[in-house]
Coordinates of C-alpha atoms (C1' of nucleotides) in Angstrom, one line a residue:
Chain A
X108 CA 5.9 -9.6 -9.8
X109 CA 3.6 -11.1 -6.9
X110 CA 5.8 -11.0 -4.1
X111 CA 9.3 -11.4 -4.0
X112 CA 11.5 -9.3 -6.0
X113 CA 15.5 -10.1 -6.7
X114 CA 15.8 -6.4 -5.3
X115 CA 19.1 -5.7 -5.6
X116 CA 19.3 -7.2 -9.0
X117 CA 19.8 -4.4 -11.6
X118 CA 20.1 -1.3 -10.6
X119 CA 18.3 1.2 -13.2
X120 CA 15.0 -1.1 -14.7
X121 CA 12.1 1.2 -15.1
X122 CA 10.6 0.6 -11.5
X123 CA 13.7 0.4 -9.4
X124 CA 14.1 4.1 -7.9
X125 CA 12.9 2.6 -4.6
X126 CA 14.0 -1.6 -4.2
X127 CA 17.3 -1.7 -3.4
X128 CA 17.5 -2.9 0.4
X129 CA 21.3 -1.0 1.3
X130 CA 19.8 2.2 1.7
X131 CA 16.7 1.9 4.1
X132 CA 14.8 5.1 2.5
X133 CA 15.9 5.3 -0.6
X134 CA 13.5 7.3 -2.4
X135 CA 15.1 10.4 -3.9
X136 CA 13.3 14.1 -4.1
X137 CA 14.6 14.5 -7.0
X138 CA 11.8 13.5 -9.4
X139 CA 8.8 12.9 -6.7
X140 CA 6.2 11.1 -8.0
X141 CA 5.7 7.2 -8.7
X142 CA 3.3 5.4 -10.7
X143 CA 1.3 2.4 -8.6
X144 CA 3.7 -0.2 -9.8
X145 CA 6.9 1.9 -8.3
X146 CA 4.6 2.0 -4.9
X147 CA 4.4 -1.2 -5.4
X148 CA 7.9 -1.7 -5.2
X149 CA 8.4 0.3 -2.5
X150 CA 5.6 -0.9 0.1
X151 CA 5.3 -4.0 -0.6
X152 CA 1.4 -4.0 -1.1
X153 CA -0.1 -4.8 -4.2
X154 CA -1.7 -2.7 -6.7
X155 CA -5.5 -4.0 -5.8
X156 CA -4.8 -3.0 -2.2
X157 CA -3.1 0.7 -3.0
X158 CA -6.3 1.1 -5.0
X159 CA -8.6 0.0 -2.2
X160 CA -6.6 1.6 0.6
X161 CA -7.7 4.8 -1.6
X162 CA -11.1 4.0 -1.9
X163 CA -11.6 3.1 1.7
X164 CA -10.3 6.5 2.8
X165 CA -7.1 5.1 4.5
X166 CA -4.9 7.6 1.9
X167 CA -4.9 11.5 2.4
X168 CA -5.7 12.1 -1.7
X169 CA -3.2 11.0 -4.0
X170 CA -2.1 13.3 -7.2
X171 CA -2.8 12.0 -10.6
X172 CA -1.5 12.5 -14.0
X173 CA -3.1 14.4 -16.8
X174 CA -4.3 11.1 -18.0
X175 CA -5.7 10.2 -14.7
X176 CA -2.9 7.8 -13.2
X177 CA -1.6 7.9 -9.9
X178 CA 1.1 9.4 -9.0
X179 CA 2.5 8.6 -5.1
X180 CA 4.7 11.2 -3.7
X181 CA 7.3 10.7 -1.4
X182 CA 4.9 11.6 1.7
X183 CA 2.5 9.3 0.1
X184 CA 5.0 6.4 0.6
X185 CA 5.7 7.7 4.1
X186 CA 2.0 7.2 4.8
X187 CA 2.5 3.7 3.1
X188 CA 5.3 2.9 5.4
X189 CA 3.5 4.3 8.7
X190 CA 0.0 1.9 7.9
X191 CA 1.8 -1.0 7.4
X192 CA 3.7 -0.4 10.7
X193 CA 0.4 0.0 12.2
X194 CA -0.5 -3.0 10.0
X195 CA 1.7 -5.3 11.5
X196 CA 0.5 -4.5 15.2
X197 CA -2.8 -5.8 14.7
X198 CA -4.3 -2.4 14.4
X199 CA -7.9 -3.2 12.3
X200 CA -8.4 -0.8 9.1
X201 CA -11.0 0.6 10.7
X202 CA -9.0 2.0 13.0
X203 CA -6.2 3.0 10.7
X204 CA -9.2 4.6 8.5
X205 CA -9.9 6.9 11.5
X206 CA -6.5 8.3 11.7
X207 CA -6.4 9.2 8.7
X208 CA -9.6 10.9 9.3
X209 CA -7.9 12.8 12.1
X210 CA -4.6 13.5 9.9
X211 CA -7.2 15.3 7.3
X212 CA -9.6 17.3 9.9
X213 CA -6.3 19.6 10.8
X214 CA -4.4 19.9 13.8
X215 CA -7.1 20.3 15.9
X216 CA -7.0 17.1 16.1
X217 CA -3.4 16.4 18.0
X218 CA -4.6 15.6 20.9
X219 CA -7.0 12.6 19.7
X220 CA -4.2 11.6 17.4
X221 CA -1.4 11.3 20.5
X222 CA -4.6 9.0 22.6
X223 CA -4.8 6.9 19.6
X224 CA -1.1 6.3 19.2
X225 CA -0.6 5.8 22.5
X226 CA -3.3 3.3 23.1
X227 CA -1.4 1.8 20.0
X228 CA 1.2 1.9 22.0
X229 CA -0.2 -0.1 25.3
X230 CA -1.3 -2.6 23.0
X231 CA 1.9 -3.3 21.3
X232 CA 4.1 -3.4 24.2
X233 CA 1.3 -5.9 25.8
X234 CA 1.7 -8.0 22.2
X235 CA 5.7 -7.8 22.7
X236 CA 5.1 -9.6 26.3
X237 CA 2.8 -12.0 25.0
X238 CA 5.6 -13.0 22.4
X239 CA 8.4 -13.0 25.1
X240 CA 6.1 -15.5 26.8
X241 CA 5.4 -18.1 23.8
X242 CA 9.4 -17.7 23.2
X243 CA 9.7 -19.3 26.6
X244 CA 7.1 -21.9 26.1
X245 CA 8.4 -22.4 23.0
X246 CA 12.3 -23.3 24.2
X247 CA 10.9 -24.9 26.7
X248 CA 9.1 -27.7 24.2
X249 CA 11.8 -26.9 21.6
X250 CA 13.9 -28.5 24.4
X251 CA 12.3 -31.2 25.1
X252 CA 12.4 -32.7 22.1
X253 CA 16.0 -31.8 21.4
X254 CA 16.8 -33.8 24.6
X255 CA 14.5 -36.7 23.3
X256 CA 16.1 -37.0 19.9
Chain B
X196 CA -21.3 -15.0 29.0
X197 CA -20.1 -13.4 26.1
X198 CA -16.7 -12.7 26.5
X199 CA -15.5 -11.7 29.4
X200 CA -16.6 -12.4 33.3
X201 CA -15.7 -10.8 36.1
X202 CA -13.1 -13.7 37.0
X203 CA -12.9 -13.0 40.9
X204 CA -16.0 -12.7 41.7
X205 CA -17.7 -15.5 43.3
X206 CA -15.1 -17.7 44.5
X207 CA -17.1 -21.3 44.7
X208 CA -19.5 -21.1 41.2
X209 CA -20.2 -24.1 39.2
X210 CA -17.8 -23.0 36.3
X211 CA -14.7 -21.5 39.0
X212 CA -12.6 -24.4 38.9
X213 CA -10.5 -22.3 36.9
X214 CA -11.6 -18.5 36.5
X215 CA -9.5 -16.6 39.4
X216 CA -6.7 -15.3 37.5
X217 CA -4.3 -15.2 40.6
X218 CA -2.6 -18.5 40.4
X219 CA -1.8 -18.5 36.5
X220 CA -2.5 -22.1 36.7
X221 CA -5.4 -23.3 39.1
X222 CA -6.4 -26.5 37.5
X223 CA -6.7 -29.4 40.4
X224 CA -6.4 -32.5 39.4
X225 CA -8.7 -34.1 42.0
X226 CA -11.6 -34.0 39.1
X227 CA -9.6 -33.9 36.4
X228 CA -12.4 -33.3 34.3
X229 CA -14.3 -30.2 32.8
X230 CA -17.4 -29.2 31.4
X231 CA -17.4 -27.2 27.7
X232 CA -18.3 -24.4 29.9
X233 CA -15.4 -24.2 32.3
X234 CA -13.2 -25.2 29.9
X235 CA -14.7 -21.5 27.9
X236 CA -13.9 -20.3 31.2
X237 CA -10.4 -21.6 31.3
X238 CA -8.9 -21.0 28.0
X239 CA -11.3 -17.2 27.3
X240 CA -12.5 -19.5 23.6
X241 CA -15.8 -20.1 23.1
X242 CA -17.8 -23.1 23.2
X243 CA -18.3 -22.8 19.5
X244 CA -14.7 -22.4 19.1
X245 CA -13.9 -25.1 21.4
X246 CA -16.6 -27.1 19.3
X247 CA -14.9 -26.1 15.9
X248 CA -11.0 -26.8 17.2
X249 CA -12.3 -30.3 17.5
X250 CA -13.9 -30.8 14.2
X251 CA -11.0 -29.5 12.4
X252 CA -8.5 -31.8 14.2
X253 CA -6.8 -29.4 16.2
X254 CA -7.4 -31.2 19.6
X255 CA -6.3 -34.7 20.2
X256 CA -9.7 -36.6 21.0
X257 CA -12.0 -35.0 24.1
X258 CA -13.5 -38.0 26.1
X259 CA -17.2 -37.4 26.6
X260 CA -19.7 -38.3 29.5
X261 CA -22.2 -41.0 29.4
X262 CA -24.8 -38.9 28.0
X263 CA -22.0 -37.7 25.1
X264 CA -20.8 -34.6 26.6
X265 CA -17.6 -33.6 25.9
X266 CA -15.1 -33.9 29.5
X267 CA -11.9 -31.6 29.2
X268 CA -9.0 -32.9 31.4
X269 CA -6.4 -31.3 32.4
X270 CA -4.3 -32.2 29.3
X271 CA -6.5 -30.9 27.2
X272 CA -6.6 -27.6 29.0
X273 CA -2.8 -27.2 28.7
X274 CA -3.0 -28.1 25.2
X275 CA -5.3 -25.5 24.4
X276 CA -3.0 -22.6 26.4
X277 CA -0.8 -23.9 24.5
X278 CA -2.6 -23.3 21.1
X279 CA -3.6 -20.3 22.2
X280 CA -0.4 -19.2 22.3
X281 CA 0.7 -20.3 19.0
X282 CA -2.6 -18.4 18.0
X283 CA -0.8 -15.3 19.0
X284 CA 1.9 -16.0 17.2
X285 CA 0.4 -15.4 14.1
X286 CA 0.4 -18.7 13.0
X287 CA -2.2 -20.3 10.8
X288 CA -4.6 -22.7 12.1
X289 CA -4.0 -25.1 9.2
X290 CA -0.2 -25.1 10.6
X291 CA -1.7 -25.8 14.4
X292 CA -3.7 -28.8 12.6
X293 CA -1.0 -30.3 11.4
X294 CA 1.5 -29.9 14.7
X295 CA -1.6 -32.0 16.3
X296 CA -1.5 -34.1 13.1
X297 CA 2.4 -34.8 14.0
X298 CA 1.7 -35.3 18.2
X299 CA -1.1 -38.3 16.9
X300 CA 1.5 -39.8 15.2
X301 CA 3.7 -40.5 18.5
X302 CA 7.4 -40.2 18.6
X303 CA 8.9 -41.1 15.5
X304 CA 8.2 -37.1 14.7
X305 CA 9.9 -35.7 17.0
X306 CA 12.2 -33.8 14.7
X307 CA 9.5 -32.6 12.4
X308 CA 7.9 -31.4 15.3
X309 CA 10.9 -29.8 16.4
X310 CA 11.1 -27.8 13.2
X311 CA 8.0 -26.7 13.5
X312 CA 8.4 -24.7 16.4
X313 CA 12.0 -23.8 15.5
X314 CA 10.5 -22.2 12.5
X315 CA 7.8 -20.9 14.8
X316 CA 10.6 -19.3 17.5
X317 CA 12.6 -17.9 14.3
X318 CA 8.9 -15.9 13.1
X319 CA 8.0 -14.7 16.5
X320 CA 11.7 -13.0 16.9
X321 CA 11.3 -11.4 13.7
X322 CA 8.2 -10.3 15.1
X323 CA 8.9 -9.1 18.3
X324 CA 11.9 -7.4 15.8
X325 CA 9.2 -5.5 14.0
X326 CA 7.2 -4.8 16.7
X327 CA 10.4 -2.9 18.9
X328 CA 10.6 -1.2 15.4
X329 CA 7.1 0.3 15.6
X330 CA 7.4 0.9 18.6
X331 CA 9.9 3.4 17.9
X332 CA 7.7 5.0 15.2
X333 CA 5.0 5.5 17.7
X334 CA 7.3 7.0 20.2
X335 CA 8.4 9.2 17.2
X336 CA 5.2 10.5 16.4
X337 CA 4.1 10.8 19.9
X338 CA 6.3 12.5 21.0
X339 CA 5.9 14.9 18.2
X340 CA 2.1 15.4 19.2
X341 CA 3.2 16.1 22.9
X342 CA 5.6 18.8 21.8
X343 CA 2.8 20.3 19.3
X344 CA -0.1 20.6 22.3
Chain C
dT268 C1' 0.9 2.5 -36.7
dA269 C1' 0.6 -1.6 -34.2
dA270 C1' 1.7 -4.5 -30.3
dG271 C1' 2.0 -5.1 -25.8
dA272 C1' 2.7 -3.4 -21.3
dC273 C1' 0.4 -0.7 -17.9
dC274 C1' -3.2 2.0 -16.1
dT275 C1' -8.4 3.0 -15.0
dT276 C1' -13.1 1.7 -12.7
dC277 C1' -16.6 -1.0 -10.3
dG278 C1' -18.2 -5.0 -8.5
dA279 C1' -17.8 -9.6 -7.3
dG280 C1' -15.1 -13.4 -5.3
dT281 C1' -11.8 -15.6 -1.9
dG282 C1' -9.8 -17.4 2.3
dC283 C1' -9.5 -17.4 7.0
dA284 C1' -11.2 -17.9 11.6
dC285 C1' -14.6 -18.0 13.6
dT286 C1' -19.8 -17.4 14.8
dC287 C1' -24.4 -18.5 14.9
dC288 C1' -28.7 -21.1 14.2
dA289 C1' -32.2 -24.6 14.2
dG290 C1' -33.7 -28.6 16.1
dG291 C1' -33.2 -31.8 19.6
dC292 C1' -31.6 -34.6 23.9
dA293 C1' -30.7 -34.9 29.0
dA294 C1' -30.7 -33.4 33.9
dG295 C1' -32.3 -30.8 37.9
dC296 C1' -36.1 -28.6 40.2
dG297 C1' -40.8 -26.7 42.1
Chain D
dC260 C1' -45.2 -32.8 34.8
dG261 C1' -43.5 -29.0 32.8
dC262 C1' -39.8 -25.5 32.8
dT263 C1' -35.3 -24.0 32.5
dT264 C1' -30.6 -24.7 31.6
dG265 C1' -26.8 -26.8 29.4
dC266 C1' -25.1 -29.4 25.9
dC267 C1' -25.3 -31.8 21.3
dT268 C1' -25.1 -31.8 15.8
dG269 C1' -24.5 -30.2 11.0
dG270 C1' -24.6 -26.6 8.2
dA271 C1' -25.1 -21.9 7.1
dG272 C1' -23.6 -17.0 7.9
dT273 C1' -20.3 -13.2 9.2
dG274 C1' -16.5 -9.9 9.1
dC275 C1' -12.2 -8.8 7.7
dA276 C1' -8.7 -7.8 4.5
dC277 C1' -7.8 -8.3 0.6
dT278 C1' -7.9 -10.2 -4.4
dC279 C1' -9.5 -10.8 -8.9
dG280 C1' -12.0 -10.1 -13.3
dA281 C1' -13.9 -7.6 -17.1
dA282 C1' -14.0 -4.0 -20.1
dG283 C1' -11.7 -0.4 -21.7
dG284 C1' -8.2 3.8 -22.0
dT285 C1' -3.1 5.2 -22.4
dC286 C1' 1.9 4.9 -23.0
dT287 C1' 6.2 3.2 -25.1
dT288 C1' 8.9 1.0 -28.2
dA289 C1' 9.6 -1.2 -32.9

DNA sequence: TAAGACCTTCGAGTGCACTCCAGGCAAGCG
DNA sequence: CGCTTGCCTGGAGTGCACTCGAAGGTCTTA
């Protein structure tokens, strides 16, 4: 349980609500809560980084249990899915830390929110050029040696 | 001399060889050789970086002056653009050590090299994949905040 | 009721990619 | 001649994003 998962494998193990690939978002409202091992299913992350994404203040307060476990809810794993998003853009924590700031202080805070997603935004579709340009230089090599072989 | 310079300024400075940003390329190749400091002007690395790339094995042997100072030429310049685009790929430097390892070793690994950056071209599609996707989260939730100010 | 899986906390450790420092040499200049 | 500037080396330090360990509580199934 590191990584990889055979996700589609069986279809009704105890942590499986959420790891078949078919179905994009399958998370169901019927029963909405998840321990830390179903998140992990879902997100991807490990349980040591769910934990410290908590502790770092990069999650908006997650429920817990009588006995004190966690228990994600469907927006909690729509968070999940946003950061690492924002994750694979380049975006530091830090950064992802003070949204989530912003997301807690209320709507009064729309307007910084929009500025920080659209400078998001800028930065992405300059990282997007920056790839269509190593793609060239890349074919361009990637040819060369195909013609020299 | 930090980071960044104002790269149009003086046109004629001891390190402008290769800082005016107009011609993408404006290496001559009438002294096809370069101090550490033009060549931190040329590729935006440091000279500590430049430095490190070198101890590591990730650039293929830097002539030096008579007094031991390191001389970039031109090939060494494009190399480095070069790296530096693989940089923003993503990929590991360990994986840019050993593509150098593979160019040492002449031209019985031209497939391997070939693999390489076919492997590389496959990750930066998925990339630039992932990044179109975010991209359409962003515009999701911008547009979202526009509407709600 | 007992085993074993799963959860909790806090703090320390890891790996990567730099980044910096101390101490020293060499060249150009007033 | 001394001063400044630029470059050299090896090794240590930094920042980020996890990642792990230890010690212990809880839940489920036999």
């Amino acid at each position: 349980m590191t990584q990889t998962m055979p996700a589609g494998a069986t279809a009704a193990g105890p942590a499986d609500r959420c790891s078949a690939p078919p179905p994009p978002h399958p998370r169901p409202d019927g029963q909405d809560h998840y321990t830390i091992s179903e998140a992990v299913a879902c997100t991807g992350l490990t349980a040591h980084t769910l934990r410290w994404y908590e502790r770092i203040g990069l999650m908006p307060h997650v429920d817990r249990s009588h006995t004190g476990q966690r228990r994600y809810r469907n927006r909690d794993l729509d968070w999940l899915e946003f950061v690492n998003k924002l994750r694979l853009t380049g975006m530091p924590v830090a950064d992802m830390v003070r949204y989530a700031e912003l997301v807690r202080e209320g709507e009064s805070t729309y307007g910084e929110r929009r500025e920080l997603l659209e400078s998001t935004r800028r930065d992405v579709l300059t990282r997007i050029a920056e790839l269509h340009d190593t793609l060239a230089v890349l074919d361009r090599k990637i040819g060369f040696y195909a013609a020299g072989a």
